[in-house]
Structures are given as structure tokens and as C-alpha cells.
PDB file of C-alpha atoms in Angstrom:
ATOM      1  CA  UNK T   1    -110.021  99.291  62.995  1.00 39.00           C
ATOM      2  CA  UNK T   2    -109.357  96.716  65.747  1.00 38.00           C
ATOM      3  CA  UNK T   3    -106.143  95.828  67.304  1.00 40.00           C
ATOM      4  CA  UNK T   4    -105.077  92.713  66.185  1.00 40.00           C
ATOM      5  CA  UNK T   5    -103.745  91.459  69.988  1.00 41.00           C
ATOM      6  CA  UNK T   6    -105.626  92.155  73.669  1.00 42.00           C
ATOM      7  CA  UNK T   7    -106.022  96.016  74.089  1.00 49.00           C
ATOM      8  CA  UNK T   8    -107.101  97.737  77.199  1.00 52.00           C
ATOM      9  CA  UNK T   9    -110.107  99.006  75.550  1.00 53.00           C
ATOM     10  CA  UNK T  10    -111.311  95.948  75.150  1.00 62.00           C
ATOM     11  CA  UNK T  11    -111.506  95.755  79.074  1.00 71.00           C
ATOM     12  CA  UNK T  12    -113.301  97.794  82.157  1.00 76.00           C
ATOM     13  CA  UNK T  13    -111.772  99.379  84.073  1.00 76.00           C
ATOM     14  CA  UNK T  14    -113.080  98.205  87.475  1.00 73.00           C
ATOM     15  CA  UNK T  15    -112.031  94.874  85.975  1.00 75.00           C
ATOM     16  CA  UNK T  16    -107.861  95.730  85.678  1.00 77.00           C
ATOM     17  CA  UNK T  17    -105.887  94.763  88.521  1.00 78.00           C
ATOM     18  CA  UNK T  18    -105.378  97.982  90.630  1.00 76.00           C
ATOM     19  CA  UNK T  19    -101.728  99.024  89.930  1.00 75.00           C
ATOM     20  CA  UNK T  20    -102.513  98.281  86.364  1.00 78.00           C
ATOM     21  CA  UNK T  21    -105.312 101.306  86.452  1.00 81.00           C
ATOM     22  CA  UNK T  22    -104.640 104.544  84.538  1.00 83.00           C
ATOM     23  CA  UNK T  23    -105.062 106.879  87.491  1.00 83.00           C
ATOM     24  CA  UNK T  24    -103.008 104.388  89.869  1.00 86.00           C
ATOM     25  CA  UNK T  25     -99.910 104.092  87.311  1.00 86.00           C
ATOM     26  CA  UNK T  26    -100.124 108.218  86.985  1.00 84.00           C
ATOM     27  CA  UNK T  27     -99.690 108.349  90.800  1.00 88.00           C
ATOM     28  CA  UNK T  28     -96.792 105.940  90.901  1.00 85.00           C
ATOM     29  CA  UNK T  29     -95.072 106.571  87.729  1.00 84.00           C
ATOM     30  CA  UNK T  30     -96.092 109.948  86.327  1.00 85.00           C
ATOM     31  CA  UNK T  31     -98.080 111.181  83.588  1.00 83.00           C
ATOM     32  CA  UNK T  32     -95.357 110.758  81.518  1.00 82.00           C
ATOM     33  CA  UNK T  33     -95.522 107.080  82.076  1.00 80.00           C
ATOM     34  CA  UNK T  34     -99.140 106.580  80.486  1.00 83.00           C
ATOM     35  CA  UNK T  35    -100.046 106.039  77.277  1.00 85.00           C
ATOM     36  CA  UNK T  36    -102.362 108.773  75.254  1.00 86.00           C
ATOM     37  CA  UNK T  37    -105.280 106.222  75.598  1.00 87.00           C
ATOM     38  CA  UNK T  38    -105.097 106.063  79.164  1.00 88.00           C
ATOM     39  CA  UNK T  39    -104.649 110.240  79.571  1.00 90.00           C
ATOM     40  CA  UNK T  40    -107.907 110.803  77.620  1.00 91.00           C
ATOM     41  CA  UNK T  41    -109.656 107.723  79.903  1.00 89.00           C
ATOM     42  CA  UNK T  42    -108.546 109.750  83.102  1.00 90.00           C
ATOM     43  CA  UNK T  43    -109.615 113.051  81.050  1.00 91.00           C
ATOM     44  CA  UNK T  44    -113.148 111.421  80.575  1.00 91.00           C
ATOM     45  CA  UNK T  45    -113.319 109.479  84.043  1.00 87.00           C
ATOM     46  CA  UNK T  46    -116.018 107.223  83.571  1.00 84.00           C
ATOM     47  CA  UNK T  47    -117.768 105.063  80.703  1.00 83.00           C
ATOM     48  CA  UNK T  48    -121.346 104.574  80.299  1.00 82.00           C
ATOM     49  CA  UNK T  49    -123.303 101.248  80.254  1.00 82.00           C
ATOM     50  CA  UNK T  50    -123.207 100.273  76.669  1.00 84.00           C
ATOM     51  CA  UNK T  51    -118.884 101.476  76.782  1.00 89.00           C
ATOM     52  CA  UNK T  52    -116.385 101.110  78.789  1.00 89.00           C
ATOM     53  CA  UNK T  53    -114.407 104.521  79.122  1.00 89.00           C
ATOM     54  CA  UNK T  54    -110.695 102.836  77.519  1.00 88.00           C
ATOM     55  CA  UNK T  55    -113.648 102.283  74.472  1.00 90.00           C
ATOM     56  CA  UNK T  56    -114.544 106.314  74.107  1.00 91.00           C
ATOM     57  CA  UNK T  57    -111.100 107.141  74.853  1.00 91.00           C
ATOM     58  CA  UNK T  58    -109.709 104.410  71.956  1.00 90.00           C
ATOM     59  CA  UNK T  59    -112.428 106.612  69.950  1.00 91.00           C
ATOM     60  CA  UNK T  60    -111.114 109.754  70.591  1.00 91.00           C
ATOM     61  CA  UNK T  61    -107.999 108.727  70.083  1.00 88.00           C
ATOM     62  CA  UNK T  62    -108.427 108.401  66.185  1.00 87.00           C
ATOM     63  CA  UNK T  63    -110.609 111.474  65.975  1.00 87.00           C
ATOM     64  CA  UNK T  64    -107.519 113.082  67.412  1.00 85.00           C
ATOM     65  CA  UNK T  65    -104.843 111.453  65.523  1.00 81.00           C
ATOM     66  CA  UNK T  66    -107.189 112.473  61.924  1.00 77.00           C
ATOM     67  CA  UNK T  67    -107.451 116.217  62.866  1.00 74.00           C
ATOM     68  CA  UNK T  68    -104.733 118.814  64.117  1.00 66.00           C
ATOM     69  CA  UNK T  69    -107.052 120.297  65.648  1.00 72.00           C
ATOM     70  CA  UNK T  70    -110.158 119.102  67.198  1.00 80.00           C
ATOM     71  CA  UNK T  71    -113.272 121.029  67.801  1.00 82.00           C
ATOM     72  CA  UNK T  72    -116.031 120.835  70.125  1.00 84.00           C
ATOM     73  CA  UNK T  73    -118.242 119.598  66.556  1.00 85.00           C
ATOM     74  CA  UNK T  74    -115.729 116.799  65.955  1.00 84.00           C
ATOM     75  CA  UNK T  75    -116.267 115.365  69.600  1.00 89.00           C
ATOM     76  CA  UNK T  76    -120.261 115.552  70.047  1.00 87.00           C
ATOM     77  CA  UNK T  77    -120.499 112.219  67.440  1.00 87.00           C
ATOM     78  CA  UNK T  78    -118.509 110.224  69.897  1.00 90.00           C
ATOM     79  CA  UNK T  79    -121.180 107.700  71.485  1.00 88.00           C
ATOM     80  CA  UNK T  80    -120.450 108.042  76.028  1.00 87.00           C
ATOM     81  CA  UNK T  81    -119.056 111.747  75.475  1.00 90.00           C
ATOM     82  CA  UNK T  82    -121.671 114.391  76.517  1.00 88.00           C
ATOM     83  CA  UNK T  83    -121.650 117.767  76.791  1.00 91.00           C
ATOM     84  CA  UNK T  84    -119.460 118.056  79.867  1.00 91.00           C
ATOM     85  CA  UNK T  85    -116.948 116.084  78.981  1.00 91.00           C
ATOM     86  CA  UNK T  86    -115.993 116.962  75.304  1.00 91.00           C
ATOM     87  CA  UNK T  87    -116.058 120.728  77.204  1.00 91.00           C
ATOM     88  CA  UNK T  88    -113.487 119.403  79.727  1.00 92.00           C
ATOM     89  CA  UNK T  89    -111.064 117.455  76.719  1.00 91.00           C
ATOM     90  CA  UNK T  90    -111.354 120.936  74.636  1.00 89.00           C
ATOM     91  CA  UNK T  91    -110.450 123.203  77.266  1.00 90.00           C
ATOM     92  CA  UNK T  92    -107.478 120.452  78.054  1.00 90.00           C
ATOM     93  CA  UNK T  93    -106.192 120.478  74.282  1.00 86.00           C
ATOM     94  CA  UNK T  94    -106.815 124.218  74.138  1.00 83.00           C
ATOM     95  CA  UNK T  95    -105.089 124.760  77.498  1.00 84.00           C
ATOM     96  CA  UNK T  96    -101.583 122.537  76.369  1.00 83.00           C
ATOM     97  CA  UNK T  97    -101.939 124.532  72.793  1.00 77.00           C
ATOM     98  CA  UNK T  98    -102.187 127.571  74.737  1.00 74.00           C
ATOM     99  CA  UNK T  99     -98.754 126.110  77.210  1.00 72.00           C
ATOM    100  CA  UNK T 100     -96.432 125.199  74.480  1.00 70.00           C
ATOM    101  CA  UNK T 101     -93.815 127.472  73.135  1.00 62.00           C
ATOM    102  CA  UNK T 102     -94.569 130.106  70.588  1.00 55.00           C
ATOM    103  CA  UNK T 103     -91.199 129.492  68.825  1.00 61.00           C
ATOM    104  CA  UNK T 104     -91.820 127.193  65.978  1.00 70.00           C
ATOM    105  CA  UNK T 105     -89.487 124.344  65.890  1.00 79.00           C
ATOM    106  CA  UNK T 106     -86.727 124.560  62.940  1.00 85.00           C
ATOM    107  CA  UNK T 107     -86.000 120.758  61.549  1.00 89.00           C
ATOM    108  CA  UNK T 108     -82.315 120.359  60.195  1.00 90.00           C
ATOM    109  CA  UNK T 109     -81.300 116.555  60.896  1.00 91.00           C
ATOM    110  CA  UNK T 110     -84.156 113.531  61.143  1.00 88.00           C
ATOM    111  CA  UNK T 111     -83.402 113.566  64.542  1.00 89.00           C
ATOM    112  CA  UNK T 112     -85.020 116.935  64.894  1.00 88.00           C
ATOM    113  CA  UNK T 113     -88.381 115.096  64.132  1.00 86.00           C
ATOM    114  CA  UNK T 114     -88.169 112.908  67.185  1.00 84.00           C
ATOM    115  CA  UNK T 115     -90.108 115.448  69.932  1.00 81.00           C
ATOM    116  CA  UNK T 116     -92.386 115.748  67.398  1.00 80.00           C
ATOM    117  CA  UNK T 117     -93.708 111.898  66.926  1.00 81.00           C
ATOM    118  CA  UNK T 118     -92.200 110.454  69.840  1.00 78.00           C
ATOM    119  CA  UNK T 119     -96.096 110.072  71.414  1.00 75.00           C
ATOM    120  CA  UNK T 120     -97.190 107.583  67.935  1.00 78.00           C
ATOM    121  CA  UNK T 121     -94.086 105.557  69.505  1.00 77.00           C
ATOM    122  CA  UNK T 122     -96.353 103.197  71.397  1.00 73.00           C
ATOM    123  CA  UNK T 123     -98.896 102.475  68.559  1.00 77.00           C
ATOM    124  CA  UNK T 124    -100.169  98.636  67.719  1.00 80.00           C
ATOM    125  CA  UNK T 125    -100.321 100.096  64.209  1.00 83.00           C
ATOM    126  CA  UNK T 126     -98.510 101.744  61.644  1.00 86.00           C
ATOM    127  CA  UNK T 127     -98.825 105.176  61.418  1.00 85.00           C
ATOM    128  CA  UNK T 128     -97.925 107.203  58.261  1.00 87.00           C
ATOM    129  CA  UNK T 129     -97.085 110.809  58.963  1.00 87.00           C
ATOM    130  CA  UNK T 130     -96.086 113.776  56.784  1.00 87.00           C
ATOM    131  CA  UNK T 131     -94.696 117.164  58.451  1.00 87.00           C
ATOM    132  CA  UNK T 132     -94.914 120.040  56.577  1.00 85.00           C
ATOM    133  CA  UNK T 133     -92.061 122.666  56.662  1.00 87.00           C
ATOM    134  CA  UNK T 134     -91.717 126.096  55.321  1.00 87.00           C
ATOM    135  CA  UNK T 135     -88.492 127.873  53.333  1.00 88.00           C
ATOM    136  CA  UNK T 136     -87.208 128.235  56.762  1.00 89.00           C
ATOM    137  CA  UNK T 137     -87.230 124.567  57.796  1.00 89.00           C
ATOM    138  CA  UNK T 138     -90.151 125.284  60.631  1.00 87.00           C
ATOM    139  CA  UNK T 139     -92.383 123.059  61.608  1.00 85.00           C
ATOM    140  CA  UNK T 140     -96.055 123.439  60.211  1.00 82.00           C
ATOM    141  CA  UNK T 141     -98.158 121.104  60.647  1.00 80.00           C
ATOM    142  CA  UNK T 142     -98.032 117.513  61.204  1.00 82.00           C
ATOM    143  CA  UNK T 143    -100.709 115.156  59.970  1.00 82.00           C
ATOM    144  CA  UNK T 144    -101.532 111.487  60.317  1.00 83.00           C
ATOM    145  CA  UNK T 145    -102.211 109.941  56.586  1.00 84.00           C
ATOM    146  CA  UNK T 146    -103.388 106.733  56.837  1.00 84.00           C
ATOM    147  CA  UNK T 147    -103.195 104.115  59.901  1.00 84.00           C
ATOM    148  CA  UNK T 148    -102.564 100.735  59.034  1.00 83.00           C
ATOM    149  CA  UNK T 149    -101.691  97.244  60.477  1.00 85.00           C
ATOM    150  CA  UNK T 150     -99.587  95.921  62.597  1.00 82.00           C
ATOM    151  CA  UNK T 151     -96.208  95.954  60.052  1.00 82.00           C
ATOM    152  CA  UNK T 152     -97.557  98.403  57.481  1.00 83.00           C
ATOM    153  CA  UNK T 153     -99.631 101.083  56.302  1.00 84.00           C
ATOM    154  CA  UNK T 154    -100.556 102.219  52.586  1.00 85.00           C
ATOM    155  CA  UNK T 155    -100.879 105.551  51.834  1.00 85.00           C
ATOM    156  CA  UNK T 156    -101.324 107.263  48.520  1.00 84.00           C
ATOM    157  CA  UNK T 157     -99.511 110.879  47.552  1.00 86.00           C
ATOM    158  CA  UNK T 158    -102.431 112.402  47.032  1.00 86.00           C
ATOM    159  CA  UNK T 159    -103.604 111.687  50.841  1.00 80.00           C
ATOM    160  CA  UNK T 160    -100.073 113.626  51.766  1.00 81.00           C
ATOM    161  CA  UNK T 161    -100.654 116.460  50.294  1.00 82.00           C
ATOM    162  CA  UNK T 162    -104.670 117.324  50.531  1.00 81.00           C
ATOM    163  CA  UNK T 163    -104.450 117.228  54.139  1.00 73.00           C
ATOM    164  CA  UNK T 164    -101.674 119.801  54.206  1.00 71.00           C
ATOM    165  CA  UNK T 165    -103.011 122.087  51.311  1.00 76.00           C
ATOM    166  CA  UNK T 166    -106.749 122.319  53.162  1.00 74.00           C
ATOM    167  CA  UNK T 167    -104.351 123.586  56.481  1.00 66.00           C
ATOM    168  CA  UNK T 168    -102.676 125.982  54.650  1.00 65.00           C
ATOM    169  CA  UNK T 169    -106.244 127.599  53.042  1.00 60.00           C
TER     170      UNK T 169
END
């Protein structure tokens, strides 16, 4: 689904103004300061001559957002991403999994859910989200539903609870 304003994906990179580059903004404000998009384009480096690499990135980006966890399969259908690359943006995703803490996260007040979804924050669309908890109030998966527009999404029950019931099999 396309953005319904100007996105970066819809432009080269070569053809941003310098500071506005991914790779420029991470040296002058942190990695923390980029958007997911523009972590996966410096993941992926370069485009290829029918996409630009904000394009495969934008991509990836859903694939991402659809799965909770993405494996090498989901990434080879991805037009610009060869073998090499959907190696490298495994072994990254494998390699945070691998960093976070073990200790799953206990939710008691909505504001518990913040660290959680803070990185959908940015989004040009709605997102509809459903976290899953168990007797305990830990975290166990979180899931993205159904993307919509700009000021809303619809989503349908069933949608919420198939994607957590095929998780827990």
C-alpha cells in the first residue's frame, strides 16, 4: 500500500541532500535517530537498477512488520535482495534476538506497553497491534493485524486471534 504523502522510498538515494542520507544522519545523530526504513537501507547498502534501496527496504519493512519472526524463505521473494544480503539482515535480526534480555517483560499498567511499540511510533499509517500475555502478565508475542490509512485501520477479531493461536502451536 502506498503512502499517501512524499516518502523517502519514493526517492534515490544519491538524489537526497547529503545530511539528509541515512548513513550521514546515523553519524551525526545516532542510530537511535533513524527511522526502521532507513536502518534496513543502511543494512542492505545499495539498490539495484530497476529499485532504489529506500524501495527494498520499504519492502522489507512490511514483510517484517507481518511476521515475528522472519526467515531466510520469507526474504528470498523480495525483488533487489540476493543471497548476501537477506544472509546479512538474518544474521542482524538473529544477532539483536540473540542481545536482548532473556527476562520476559511483565505488563501491569498501559504504560508498560510503550518499549514495546514505541518503534510503529513514526508510521504514515495506522497500525493495529495485539500483544499476547500469559496468566503471569508476560509478554508473548506481539503481532501486527492489519495496516491501514493514514487515520485508521480495520481489523476483524478473527485476524487477532489466528495470528496468535498459529504462534502458540
Amino acid at each position: 500500500m502506498k503512502y499517501l504523502i512524499n516518502t523517502p522510498s519514493d526517492q534515490r538515494i544519491k538524489d537526497m541532500a547529503v545530511h539528509d542520507r541515512p548513513r550521514e544522519r546515523m553519524v551525526s545523530g545516532g542510530a537511535e535517530s533513524l527511522s526502521d526504513l532507513e536502518l534496513l537501507a543502511i543494512l542492505i547498502g545499495s539498490g539495484s537498477k530497476e529499485r532504489p534501496v529506500n524501495s527494498i527496504a520499504k519492502e522489507l519493512l512490511e514483510v517484517m512488520d507481518k511476521k515475528a519472526i522472519v526467515a531466510h524463505e520469507d526474504l528470498r521473494n523480495i525483488s533487489g535482495l540476493g543471497m548476501a544480503k537477506t544472509t546479512l539482515i538474518c544474521a542482524a535480526l538473529e544477532l539483536g534476538r540473540r542481545r536482548l534480555p532473556a527476562k520476559k517483560r511483565q505488563i501491569s499498567t498501559p504504560g508498560d506497553i510503550y518499549p514495546l511499540i514505541s518503534h510503529y511510533a513514526g508510521r504514515m499509517q495506522e497500525h493495529f497491534l495485539s500483544i499476547a500475555l500469559n496468566g503471569a502478565h508476560e509478554v508473548l508475542s506481539v503481532n501486527v493485524c492489519s495496516i491501514g490509512l493514514v487515520n485508521r485501520t480495520l481489523v476483524h477479531p478473527r485476524d487477532v486471534l489466528t495470528s496468535h493461536l498459529i504462534q502458540s502451536h
